[in-house]
Amino acid sequence: MTHLSPLLDKNQPISQLFGIEYPIISGGMAWCSGHSLASAVSEAGGLGLIGAGSMNPEILREHIHKTRAATDKPFGVNIPLASPHAEETIQIILEEKVPIVFTSAGNPKTYTSALKEAGVIVAHVVSSSRFAIKAEEAGVDAVVAEGFEAGGHNGREETTTLCLIPSVVKSVSIPVIAAGGIVSGSAIAAMFCLGASGVQLGTAFALTKESSAHQKFKEYCVSLGEGDTQLLYKAVSPTRLVKGGYFDLIKEAEERGASIEELKAIRGVGRARMGMFEGDLERGELEIGQAAAEIDSIRSVQEVMADLVNGYRDTIDQMQL
Ligand SMILES: Cc1cc2nc3c(=O)[nH]c(=O)nc-3n(C[C@H](O)[C@H](O)[C@H](O)COP(=O)(O)O)c2cc1C
């Protein structure tokens, strides 16, 4: 039986690994997590990640400098390994001595040793126990196990967070960070009960004041209800999309059996920027998690963190854990 630790504080293994107060991480998010969001989360006691996936390497360098200017607490960078800039991005991370890196969407073997040799703490995002074992073999310090509910690009297995976390916890001996569908303190408590020792949230932080997403995108997402997102684009790269103009285009093409080439052509270039960063709700790609249905206002990072911590404590008190 895994030892369960009901502590949302600096004594959780994940807090100790990263040197933070609360084992709460804001996931790297293309077009949402720039220096403002990353530094605000770190300042509030969590771990803020800069999402390098939507940045060219020199823009990333600027975000690293601005994050350091805003906080002296630990922060990290997320790099989707499928990015065409992955190699240069890793170089910048090493030059800038970024202390923590979360890799995703690719093979953890490629850069983990180089990062570890430079003293970087590395976590890798997985969607299955099989990938978690590979990440552990590659030498990462922790895995983020991200379930089907999550916003952004998703695993092909479609395993929900509730089923994924216990299975990953059983499969590896490194700490497991749960992700996908977590927007409340009670959800954090549930994840700890399943054996996770930290949580990564995307949706909740994408819809804060400090997120660099467009205001129209945030307002639209906080109005969403249950069932307003769906995993589409599965033949190319499964993506949880919000219902709307672009969603309809992809869904219609998939239903008539469009080829991978046609689907890629429909998506074209710059769709995600158009939707999430420029606020074109009709033509742009809009990505958010299922749990957007639980959020009904745009709050500050400080408010989100306080709600998570207080909600967690209330849950523990009520359950008398
Ligand atoms: C708008 C958006 C963009 C995202 N972009 C990335 C990304 O660039 N790299 C990555 O590893 N994960 C990305 N994610 C996933 C998050 O880092 C996080 O793991 C996920 O959102 C957690 O699930 P939740 O949305 O239910 O909180 C993104 C999520 C959202 C909502």
mmCIF file of C-alpha atoms and ligand atoms in Angstrom:
data_model
loop_
_atom_site.group_PDB
_atom_site.id
_atom_site.type_symbol
_atom_site.label_atom_id
_atom_site.label_comp_id
_atom_site.label_asym_id
_atom_site.label_seq_id
_atom_site.Cartn_x
_atom_site.Cartn_y
_atom_site.Cartn_z
ATOM 1 C CA MET A 1 0.000 0.000 0.000
ATOM 2 C CA THR A 2 1.423 3.377 -0.990
ATOM 3 C CA HIS A 3 1.895 5.791 1.893
ATOM 4 C CA LEU A 4 -0.674 8.579 1.465
ATOM 5 C CA SER A 5 0.278 12.023 2.632
ATOM 6 C CA PRO A 6 -2.634 14.397 3.213
ATOM 7 C CA LEU A 7 -0.409 17.474 3.234
ATOM 8 C CA LEU A 8 -0.928 20.411 0.943
ATOM 9 C CA ASP A 9 2.265 22.035 2.121
ATOM 10 C CA LYS A 10 6.030 22.121 1.821
ATOM 11 C CA ASN A 11 6.413 18.607 3.261
ATOM 12 C CA GLN A 12 4.823 16.835 0.281
ATOM 13 C CA PRO A 13 7.510 15.102 -1.837
ATOM 14 C CA ILE A 14 6.646 17.305 -4.811
ATOM 15 C CA SER A 15 7.003 20.501 -2.752
ATOM 16 C CA GLN A 16 10.357 19.271 -1.506
ATOM 17 C CA LEU A 17 11.538 18.315 -4.991
ATOM 18 C CA PHE A 18 10.853 21.795 -6.357
ATOM 19 C CA GLY A 19 11.424 23.821 -3.171
ATOM 20 C CA ILE A 20 7.888 25.253 -3.128
ATOM 21 C CA GLU A 21 5.234 25.868 -0.475
ATOM 22 C CA TYR A 22 2.253 24.099 -2.078
ATOM 23 C CA PRO A 23 2.510 21.117 -4.477
ATOM 24 C CA ILE A 24 0.374 22.974 -7.044
ATOM 25 C CA ILE A 25 1.784 23.536 -10.524
ATOM 26 C CA SER A 26 0.423 25.713 -13.287
ATOM 27 C CA GLY A 27 0.938 23.615 -16.405
ATOM 28 C CA GLY A 28 2.786 25.049 -19.390
ATOM 29 C CA MET A 29 0.120 26.304 -21.796
ATOM 30 C CA ALA A 30 0.624 27.572 -25.309
ATOM 31 C CA TRP A 31 -0.672 31.168 -25.610
ATOM 32 C CA CYS A 32 -1.615 31.358 -21.902
ATOM 33 C CA SER A 33 1.387 30.859 -19.673
ATOM 34 C CA GLY A 34 3.874 33.652 -20.163
ATOM 35 C CA HIS A 35 5.946 35.390 -17.503
ATOM 36 C CA SER A 36 2.945 37.092 -15.809
ATOM 37 C CA LEU A 37 1.166 33.819 -15.053
ATOM 38 C CA ALA A 38 4.314 31.846 -14.208
ATOM 39 C CA SER A 39 5.663 34.461 -11.799
ATOM 40 C CA ALA A 40 2.263 35.001 -10.123
ATOM 41 C CA VAL A 41 1.851 31.270 -9.422
ATOM 42 C CA SER A 42 5.396 30.961 -8.075
ATOM 43 C CA GLU A 43 4.947 34.090 -5.952
ATOM 44 C CA ALA A 44 1.755 32.567 -4.507
ATOM 45 C CA GLY A 45 3.677 29.473 -3.358
ATOM 46 C CA GLY A 46 3.000 27.094 -6.279
ATOM 47 C CA LEU A 47 5.244 26.309 -9.227
ATOM 48 C CA GLY A 48 4.742 28.529 -12.261
ATOM 49 C CA LEU A 49 5.751 27.154 -15.652
ATOM 50 C CA ILE A 50 6.414 29.243 -18.744
ATOM 51 C CA GLY A 51 4.847 27.516 -21.759
ATOM 52 C CA ALA A 52 7.573 27.513 -24.407
ATOM 53 C CA GLY A 53 5.345 25.686 -26.914
ATOM 54 C CA SER A 54 4.059 28.925 -28.448
ATOM 55 C CA MET A 55 7.316 30.903 -28.178
ATOM 56 C CA ASN A 56 10.287 31.153 -30.455
ATOM 57 C CA PRO A 57 13.520 30.677 -28.485
ATOM 58 C CA GLU A 58 14.423 34.362 -28.124
ATOM 59 C CA ILE A 59 10.908 35.226 -26.925
ATOM 60 C CA LEU A 60 11.313 32.466 -24.332
ATOM 61 C CA ARG A 61 14.539 34.102 -23.153
ATOM 62 C CA GLU A 62 12.646 37.375 -22.558
ATOM 63 C CA HIS A 63 9.960 35.529 -20.578
ATOM 64 C CA ILE A 64 12.618 33.852 -18.429
ATOM 65 C CA HIS A 65 14.216 37.254 -17.667
ATOM 66 C CA LYS A 66 10.844 38.837 -16.843
ATOM 67 C CA THR A 67 9.861 35.930 -14.586
ATOM 68 C CA ARG A 68 13.149 36.250 -12.685
ATOM 69 C CA ALA A 69 12.597 40.002 -12.328
ATOM 70 C CA ALA A 70 9.129 39.393 -10.817
ATOM 71 C CA THR A 71 9.936 36.575 -8.380
ATOM 72 C CA ASP A 72 12.900 34.992 -6.685
ATOM 73 C CA LYS A 73 10.943 31.779 -6.087
ATOM 74 C CA PRO A 74 11.452 28.605 -8.169
ATOM 75 C CA PHE A 75 9.840 28.495 -11.622
ATOM 76 C CA GLY A 76 10.167 26.252 -14.647
ATOM 77 C CA VAL A 77 9.703 25.966 -18.399
ATOM 78 C CA ASN A 78 7.467 23.505 -20.257
ATOM 79 C CA ILE A 79 8.727 22.311 -23.592
ATOM 80 C CA PRO A 80 6.600 20.121 -25.872
ATOM 81 C CA LEU A 81 9.323 17.972 -27.448
ATOM 82 C CA ALA A 82 7.519 17.835 -30.783
ATOM 83 C CA SER A 83 8.133 21.576 -31.196
ATOM 84 C CA PRO A 84 10.288 22.486 -34.201
ATOM 85 C CA HIS A 85 12.324 24.677 -31.808
ATOM 86 C CA ALA A 86 12.952 21.947 -29.203
ATOM 87 C CA GLU A 87 16.733 21.816 -29.652
ATOM 88 C CA GLU A 88 17.234 25.607 -29.475
ATOM 89 C CA THR A 89 14.791 25.855 -26.579
ATOM 90 C CA ILE A 90 16.784 23.319 -24.556
ATOM 91 C CA GLN A 91 19.920 25.326 -25.326
ATOM 92 C CA ILE A 92 18.342 28.507 -23.962
ATOM 93 C CA ILE A 93 17.111 26.676 -20.860
ATOM 94 C CA LEU A 94 20.686 25.529 -20.191
ATOM 95 C CA GLU A 95 22.233 28.942 -20.931
ATOM 96 C CA GLU A 96 19.728 30.693 -18.682
ATOM 97 C CA LYS A 97 20.146 28.070 -15.941
ATOM 98 C CA VAL A 98 16.407 27.435 -15.636
ATOM 99 C CA PRO A 99 16.118 25.213 -12.537
ATOM 100 C CA ILE A 100 13.086 23.092 -13.529
ATOM 101 C CA VAL A 101 11.860 21.699 -16.875
ATOM 102 C CA PHE A 102 8.614 19.904 -17.686
ATOM 103 C CA THR A 103 8.838 18.067 -21.008
ATOM 104 C CA SER A 104 5.772 16.789 -22.866
ATOM 105 C CA ALA A 105 4.640 15.416 -26.235
ATOM 106 C CA GLY A 106 7.740 13.450 -27.176
ATOM 107 C CA ASN A 107 10.387 10.978 -26.083
ATOM 108 C CA PRO A 108 11.784 11.784 -22.609
ATOM 109 C CA LYS A 109 15.045 10.000 -23.488
ATOM 110 C CA THR A 110 16.063 12.725 -25.939
ATOM 111 C CA TYR A 111 17.039 15.481 -23.491
ATOM 112 C CA THR A 112 16.642 14.184 -19.930
ATOM 113 C CA SER A 113 20.303 13.170 -19.437
ATOM 114 C CA ALA A 114 21.639 16.479 -20.771
ATOM 115 C CA LEU A 115 19.257 18.411 -18.523
ATOM 116 C CA LYS A 116 20.034 16.274 -15.469
ATOM 117 C CA GLU A 117 23.799 16.612 -16.049
ATOM 118 C CA ALA A 118 23.308 20.380 -15.923
ATOM 119 C CA GLY A 119 21.503 20.047 -12.570
ATOM 120 C CA VAL A 120 17.996 20.700 -13.922
ATOM 121 C CA ILE A 121 15.052 18.975 -12.182
ATOM 122 C CA VAL A 122 12.992 17.244 -14.883
ATOM 123 C CA ALA A 123 9.361 16.115 -14.970
ATOM 124 C CA HIS A 124 7.665 14.555 -17.994
ATOM 125 C CA VAL A 125 3.959 14.544 -18.909
ATOM 126 C CA VAL A 126 2.404 11.136 -19.701
ATOM 127 C CA SER A 127 -1.046 9.789 -20.508
ATOM 128 C CA SER A 128 -0.475 6.122 -19.612
ATOM 129 C CA SER A 129 1.428 3.852 -17.220
ATOM 130 C CA ARG A 130 3.466 2.552 -20.155
ATOM 131 C CA PHE A 131 4.784 6.047 -20.899
ATOM 132 C CA ALA A 132 5.285 6.704 -17.173
ATOM 133 C CA ILE A 133 7.606 3.688 -16.936
ATOM 134 C CA LYS A 134 9.540 4.936 -19.995
ATOM 135 C CA ALA A 135 9.883 8.363 -18.407
ATOM 136 C CA GLU A 136 11.179 6.839 -15.171
ATOM 137 C CA GLU A 137 13.676 4.755 -17.177
ATOM 138 C CA ALA A 138 14.810 7.934 -18.953
ATOM 139 C CA GLY A 139 15.745 9.334 -15.509
ATOM 140 C CA VAL A 140 13.098 12.005 -14.873
ATOM 141 C CA ASP A 141 12.477 13.104 -11.266
ATOM 142 C CA ALA A 142 8.663 13.024 -11.447
ATOM 143 C CA VAL A 143 5.862 12.327 -13.896
ATOM 144 C CA VAL A 144 2.751 14.343 -14.588
ATOM 145 C CA ALA A 145 -0.067 11.870 -15.284
ATOM 146 C CA GLU A 146 -2.603 13.762 -17.373
ATOM 147 C CA GLY A 147 -6.094 12.334 -17.880
ATOM 148 C CA PHE A 148 -8.718 12.629 -20.606
ATOM 149 C CA GLU A 149 -10.488 15.612 -18.989
ATOM 150 C CA ALA A 150 -7.487 17.894 -19.536
ATOM 151 C CA GLY A 151 -7.321 20.906 -21.798
ATOM 152 C CA GLY A 152 -4.861 21.048 -24.679
ATOM 153 C CA HIS A 153 -3.412 18.076 -26.545
ATOM 154 C CA ASN A 154 -4.337 14.771 -25.045
ATOM 155 C CA GLY A 155 -3.350 11.095 -24.962
ATOM 156 C CA ARG A 156 -4.734 8.661 -27.511
ATOM 157 C CA GLU A 157 -5.719 6.207 -24.756
ATOM 158 C CA GLU A 158 -8.496 8.477 -23.412
ATOM 159 C CA THR A 159 -7.881 7.260 -19.852
ATOM 160 C CA THR A 160 -9.645 9.480 -17.319
ATOM 161 C CA THR A 161 -7.715 11.006 -14.426
ATOM 162 C CA LEU A 162 -9.612 8.844 -11.920
ATOM 163 C CA CYS A 163 -8.380 5.665 -13.627
ATOM 164 C CA LEU A 164 -4.947 6.924 -14.685
ATOM 165 C CA ILE A 165 -3.543 8.134 -11.352
ATOM 166 C CA PRO A 166 -3.780 4.883 -9.332
ATOM 167 C CA SER A 167 -2.410 2.938 -12.248
ATOM 168 C CA VAL A 168 0.603 5.255 -12.734
ATOM 169 C CA VAL A 169 1.223 5.398 -8.967
ATOM 170 C CA LYS A 170 1.421 1.597 -8.967
ATOM 171 C CA SER A 171 3.752 1.495 -11.976
ATOM 172 C CA VAL A 172 6.546 3.870 -10.961
ATOM 173 C CA SER A 173 8.477 4.706 -7.819
ATOM 174 C CA ILE A 174 9.028 8.416 -8.558
ATOM 175 C CA PRO A 175 6.448 11.005 -7.370
ATOM 176 C CA VAL A 176 3.307 11.382 -9.467
ATOM 177 C CA ILE A 177 1.697 14.731 -10.213
ATOM 178 C CA ALA A 178 -1.987 14.413 -11.158
ATOM 179 C CA ALA A 179 -3.456 16.519 -13.971
ATOM 180 C CA GLY A 180 -6.766 16.729 -15.810
ATOM 181 C CA GLY A 181 -10.030 18.072 -14.424
ATOM 182 C CA ILE A 182 -8.644 19.541 -11.191
ATOM 183 C CA VAL A 183 -10.007 22.991 -10.341
ATOM 184 C CA SER A 184 -10.899 22.713 -6.640
ATOM 185 C CA GLY A 185 -9.387 21.854 -3.280
ATOM 186 C CA SER A 186 -11.651 18.833 -3.020
ATOM 187 C CA ALA A 187 -10.286 17.516 -6.338
ATOM 188 C CA ILE A 188 -6.752 17.931 -4.957
ATOM 189 C CA ALA A 189 -7.773 15.895 -1.894
ATOM 190 C CA ALA A 190 -9.175 13.210 -4.206
ATOM 191 C CA MET A 191 -5.885 13.059 -6.111
ATOM 192 C CA PHE A 192 -3.901 12.693 -2.888
ATOM 193 C CA CYS A 193 -6.229 9.856 -1.857
ATOM 194 C CA LEU A 194 -5.306 8.128 -5.141
ATOM 195 C CA GLY A 195 -1.603 8.401 -4.336
ATOM 196 C CA ALA A 196 -0.551 11.556 -6.199
ATOM 197 C CA SER A 197 1.812 13.879 -4.356
ATOM 198 C CA GLY A 198 1.165 17.009 -6.379
ATOM 199 C CA VAL A 199 -1.261 18.459 -8.918
ATOM 200 C CA GLN A 200 -0.883 20.298 -12.217
ATOM 201 C CA LEU A 201 -3.698 22.608 -13.280
ATOM 202 C CA GLY A 202 -4.107 24.132 -16.732
ATOM 203 C CA THR A 203 -7.700 25.235 -17.238
ATOM 204 C CA ALA A 204 -7.995 27.017 -13.866
ATOM 205 C CA PHE A 205 -4.873 29.117 -14.518
ATOM 206 C CA ALA A 206 -5.574 29.720 -18.230
ATOM 207 C CA LEU A 207 -8.691 31.619 -17.132
ATOM 208 C CA THR A 208 -7.000 33.934 -14.603
ATOM 209 C CA LYS A 209 -6.297 37.646 -15.008
ATOM 210 C CA GLU A 210 -2.570 36.924 -15.321
ATOM 211 C CA SER A 211 -2.972 34.442 -18.199
ATOM 212 C CA SER A 212 -1.848 35.910 -21.524
ATOM 213 C CA ALA A 213 -4.892 34.466 -23.336
ATOM 214 C CA HIS A 214 -7.252 36.986 -24.926
ATOM 215 C CA GLN A 215 -9.995 38.425 -22.683
ATOM 216 C CA LYS A 216 -12.692 37.237 -25.164
ATOM 217 C CA PHE A 217 -11.357 33.675 -24.924
ATOM 218 C CA LYS A 218 -11.413 33.796 -21.112
ATOM 219 C CA GLU A 219 -14.953 35.241 -21.014
ATOM 220 C CA TYR A 220 -16.215 32.614 -23.433
ATOM 221 C CA CYS A 221 -14.593 29.770 -21.489
ATOM 222 C CA VAL A 222 -16.008 30.803 -18.110
ATOM 223 C CA SER A 223 -19.494 30.731 -19.716
ATOM 224 C CA LEU A 224 -19.111 27.097 -20.818
ATOM 225 C CA GLY A 225 -21.145 24.271 -19.310
ATOM 226 C CA GLU A 226 -20.794 20.539 -18.984
ATOM 227 C CA GLY A 227 -20.262 18.856 -22.353
ATOM 228 C CA ASP A 228 -19.090 21.998 -24.178
ATOM 229 C CA THR A 229 -15.675 20.567 -25.044
ATOM 230 C CA GLN A 230 -14.822 17.416 -26.938
ATOM 231 C CA LEU A 231 -11.692 15.523 -27.943
ATOM 232 C CA LEU A 232 -11.332 15.917 -31.723
ATOM 233 C CA TYR A 233 -8.580 15.867 -34.380
ATOM 234 C CA LYS A 234 -7.748 12.378 -33.094
ATOM 235 C CA ALA A 235 -6.185 11.064 -36.297
ATOM 236 C CA VAL A 236 -3.529 13.797 -36.194
ATOM 237 C CA SER A 237 -3.080 14.954 -32.584
ATOM 238 C CA PRO A 238 -6.027 14.471 -30.176
ATOM 239 C CA THR A 239 -7.028 17.948 -28.955
ATOM 240 C CA ARG A 240 -9.792 18.973 -26.550
ATOM 241 C CA LEU A 241 -11.650 21.689 -28.452
ATOM 242 C CA VAL A 242 -14.377 24.080 -27.347
ATOM 243 C CA LYS A 243 -17.615 24.021 -29.334
ATOM 244 C CA GLY A 244 -17.734 26.790 -31.942
ATOM 245 C CA GLY A 245 -16.869 27.584 -35.564
ATOM 246 C CA TYR A 246 -13.522 25.805 -35.822
ATOM 247 C CA PHE A 247 -14.837 22.869 -33.766
ATOM 248 C CA ASP A 248 -17.698 22.450 -36.296
ATOM 249 C CA LEU A 249 -15.270 22.492 -39.249
ATOM 250 C CA ILE A 250 -13.147 19.709 -37.754
ATOM 251 C CA LYS A 251 -16.097 17.655 -36.536
ATOM 252 C CA GLU A 252 -17.828 17.781 -39.918
ATOM 253 C CA ALA A 253 -14.601 16.791 -41.715
ATOM 254 C CA GLU A 254 -13.997 13.885 -39.319
ATOM 255 C CA GLU A 255 -17.577 12.623 -39.679
ATOM 256 C CA ARG A 256 -17.263 12.440 -43.444
ATOM 257 C CA GLY A 257 -13.957 10.560 -43.112
ATOM 258 C CA ALA A 258 -11.541 13.308 -44.195
ATOM 259 C CA SER A 259 -7.931 12.178 -44.651
ATOM 260 C CA ILE A 260 -5.115 13.245 -42.314
ATOM 261 C CA GLU A 261 -3.808 15.586 -45.048
ATOM 262 C CA GLU A 262 -7.209 17.249 -45.409
ATOM 263 C CA LEU A 263 -7.561 17.650 -41.652
ATOM 264 C CA LYS A 264 -4.116 19.241 -41.453
ATOM 265 C CA ALA A 265 -5.021 21.575 -44.328
ATOM 266 C CA ILE A 266 -8.255 22.637 -42.604
ATOM 267 C CA ARG A 267 -6.347 23.460 -39.441
ATOM 268 C CA GLY A 268 -3.679 25.319 -41.419
ATOM 269 C CA VAL A 269 -1.161 27.461 -39.556
ATOM 270 C CA GLY A 270 -1.709 29.840 -36.655
ATOM 271 C CA ARG A 271 -5.201 28.638 -35.615
ATOM 272 C CA ALA A 272 -4.412 28.351 -31.902
ATOM 273 C CA ARG A 273 -2.842 31.814 -31.800
ATOM 274 C CA MET A 274 -5.880 33.218 -33.633
ATOM 275 C CA GLY A 275 -8.322 31.712 -31.133
ATOM 276 C CA MET A 276 -6.638 31.895 -27.762
ATOM 277 C CA PHE A 277 -4.265 34.846 -28.142
ATOM 278 C CA GLU A 278 -6.083 37.068 -30.649
ATOM 279 C CA GLY A 279 -9.609 36.224 -29.463
ATOM 280 C CA ASP A 280 -11.120 35.171 -32.811
ATOM 281 C CA LEU A 281 -13.747 32.863 -31.319
ATOM 282 C CA GLU A 282 -15.277 31.902 -34.655
ATOM 283 C CA ARG A 283 -12.229 30.995 -36.773
ATOM 284 C CA GLY A 284 -9.610 30.282 -34.114
ATOM 285 C CA GLU A 285 -8.783 27.054 -32.290
ATOM 286 C CA LEU A 286 -10.044 27.192 -28.698
ATOM 287 C CA GLU A 287 -8.554 24.718 -26.204
ATOM 288 C CA ILE A 288 -9.750 24.285 -22.634
ATOM 289 C CA GLY A 289 -10.426 21.394 -20.252
ATOM 290 C CA GLN A 290 -13.754 19.847 -19.243
ATOM 291 C CA ALA A 291 -13.463 21.529 -15.849
ATOM 292 C CA ALA A 292 -14.054 24.966 -17.402
ATOM 293 C CA ALA A 293 -17.707 24.127 -16.668
ATOM 294 C CA GLU A 294 -16.896 24.522 -12.956
ATOM 295 C CA ILE A 295 -15.399 28.005 -13.361
ATOM 296 C CA ASP A 296 -17.715 31.006 -13.681
ATOM 297 C CA SER A 297 -15.489 34.048 -13.281
ATOM 298 C CA ILE A 298 -12.053 35.347 -14.203
ATOM 299 C CA ARG A 299 -10.075 35.489 -10.954
ATOM 300 C CA SER A 300 -6.548 36.488 -9.981
ATOM 301 C CA VAL A 301 -3.928 33.792 -9.389
ATOM 302 C CA GLN A 302 -3.898 34.787 -5.718
ATOM 303 C CA GLU A 303 -7.669 34.095 -5.492
ATOM 304 C CA VAL A 304 -7.362 30.764 -7.293
ATOM 305 C CA MET A 305 -4.540 29.633 -5.008
ATOM 306 C CA ALA A 306 -6.410 30.724 -1.861
ATOM 307 C CA ASP A 307 -9.571 28.897 -3.016
ATOM 308 C CA LEU A 308 -7.564 25.733 -3.719
ATOM 309 C CA VAL A 309 -5.760 25.741 -0.378
ATOM 310 C CA ASN A 310 -8.858 26.652 1.690
ATOM 311 C CA GLY A 311 -11.062 24.235 -0.255
ATOM 312 C CA TYR A 312 -8.535 21.475 0.356
ATOM 313 C CA ARG A 313 -8.425 22.172 4.108
ATOM 314 C CA ASP A 314 -12.245 22.285 4.337
ATOM 315 C CA THR A 315 -12.468 18.925 2.556
ATOM 316 C CA ILE A 316 -9.922 17.305 4.850
ATOM 317 C CA ASP A 317 -11.717 18.725 7.919
ATOM 318 C CA GLN A 318 -15.095 17.493 6.725
ATOM 319 C CA MET A 319 -13.725 14.024 6.026
ATOM 320 C CA GLN A 320 -11.772 14.046 9.289
ATOM 321 C CA LEU A 321 -8.752 12.631 7.474
HETATM 322 C C1 LIG B 1 -5.051 26.332 -23.409
HETATM 323 C C2 LIG B 1 -4.171 25.185 -23.024
HETATM 324 C C3 LIG B 1 -2.926 25.040 -23.624
HETATM 325 C C4 LIG B 1 -2.076 23.989 -23.236
HETATM 326 N N1 LIG B 1 -0.824 23.914 -23.787
HETATM 327 C C5 LIG B 1 0.057 22.973 -23.332
HETATM 328 C C6 LIG B 1 1.406 22.957 -23.779
HETATM 329 O O1 LIG B 1 1.846 23.809 -24.562
HETATM 330 N N2 LIG B 1 2.227 21.988 -23.281
HETATM 331 C C7 LIG B 1 1.799 21.041 -22.386
HETATM 332 O O2 LIG B 1 2.590 20.173 -21.964
HETATM 333 N N3 LIG B 1 0.515 21.028 -21.951
HETATM 334 C C8 LIG B 1 -0.346 21.984 -22.377
HETATM 335 N N4 LIG B 1 -1.622 22.042 -21.858
HETATM 336 C C9 LIG B 1 -1.983 21.090 -20.764
HETATM 337 C C10 LIG B 1 -1.717 21.714 -19.375
HETATM 338 O O3 LIG B 1 -0.355 21.958 -19.155
HETATM 339 C C11 LIG B 1 -2.256 20.834 -18.229
HETATM 340 O O4 LIG B 1 -1.540 19.627 -18.110
HETATM 341 C C12 LIG B 1 -3.725 20.491 -18.417
HETATM 342 O O5 LIG B 1 -4.417 21.652 -18.809
HETATM 343 C C13 LIG B 1 -4.290 19.952 -17.103
HETATM 344 O O6 LIG B 1 -5.666 19.677 -17.214
HETATM 345 P P1 LIG B 1 -6.818 20.768 -16.888
HETATM 346 O O7 LIG B 1 -6.905 21.644 -18.083
HETATM 347 O O8 LIG B 1 -8.033 19.946 -16.718
HETATM 348 O O9 LIG B 1 -6.399 21.509 -15.650
HETATM 349 C C14 LIG B 1 -2.491 23.069 -22.246
HETATM 350 C C15 LIG B 1 -3.757 23.224 -21.659
HETATM 351 C C16 LIG B 1 -4.578 24.272 -22.011
HETATM 352 C C17 LIG B 1 -5.908 24.436 -21.326
#
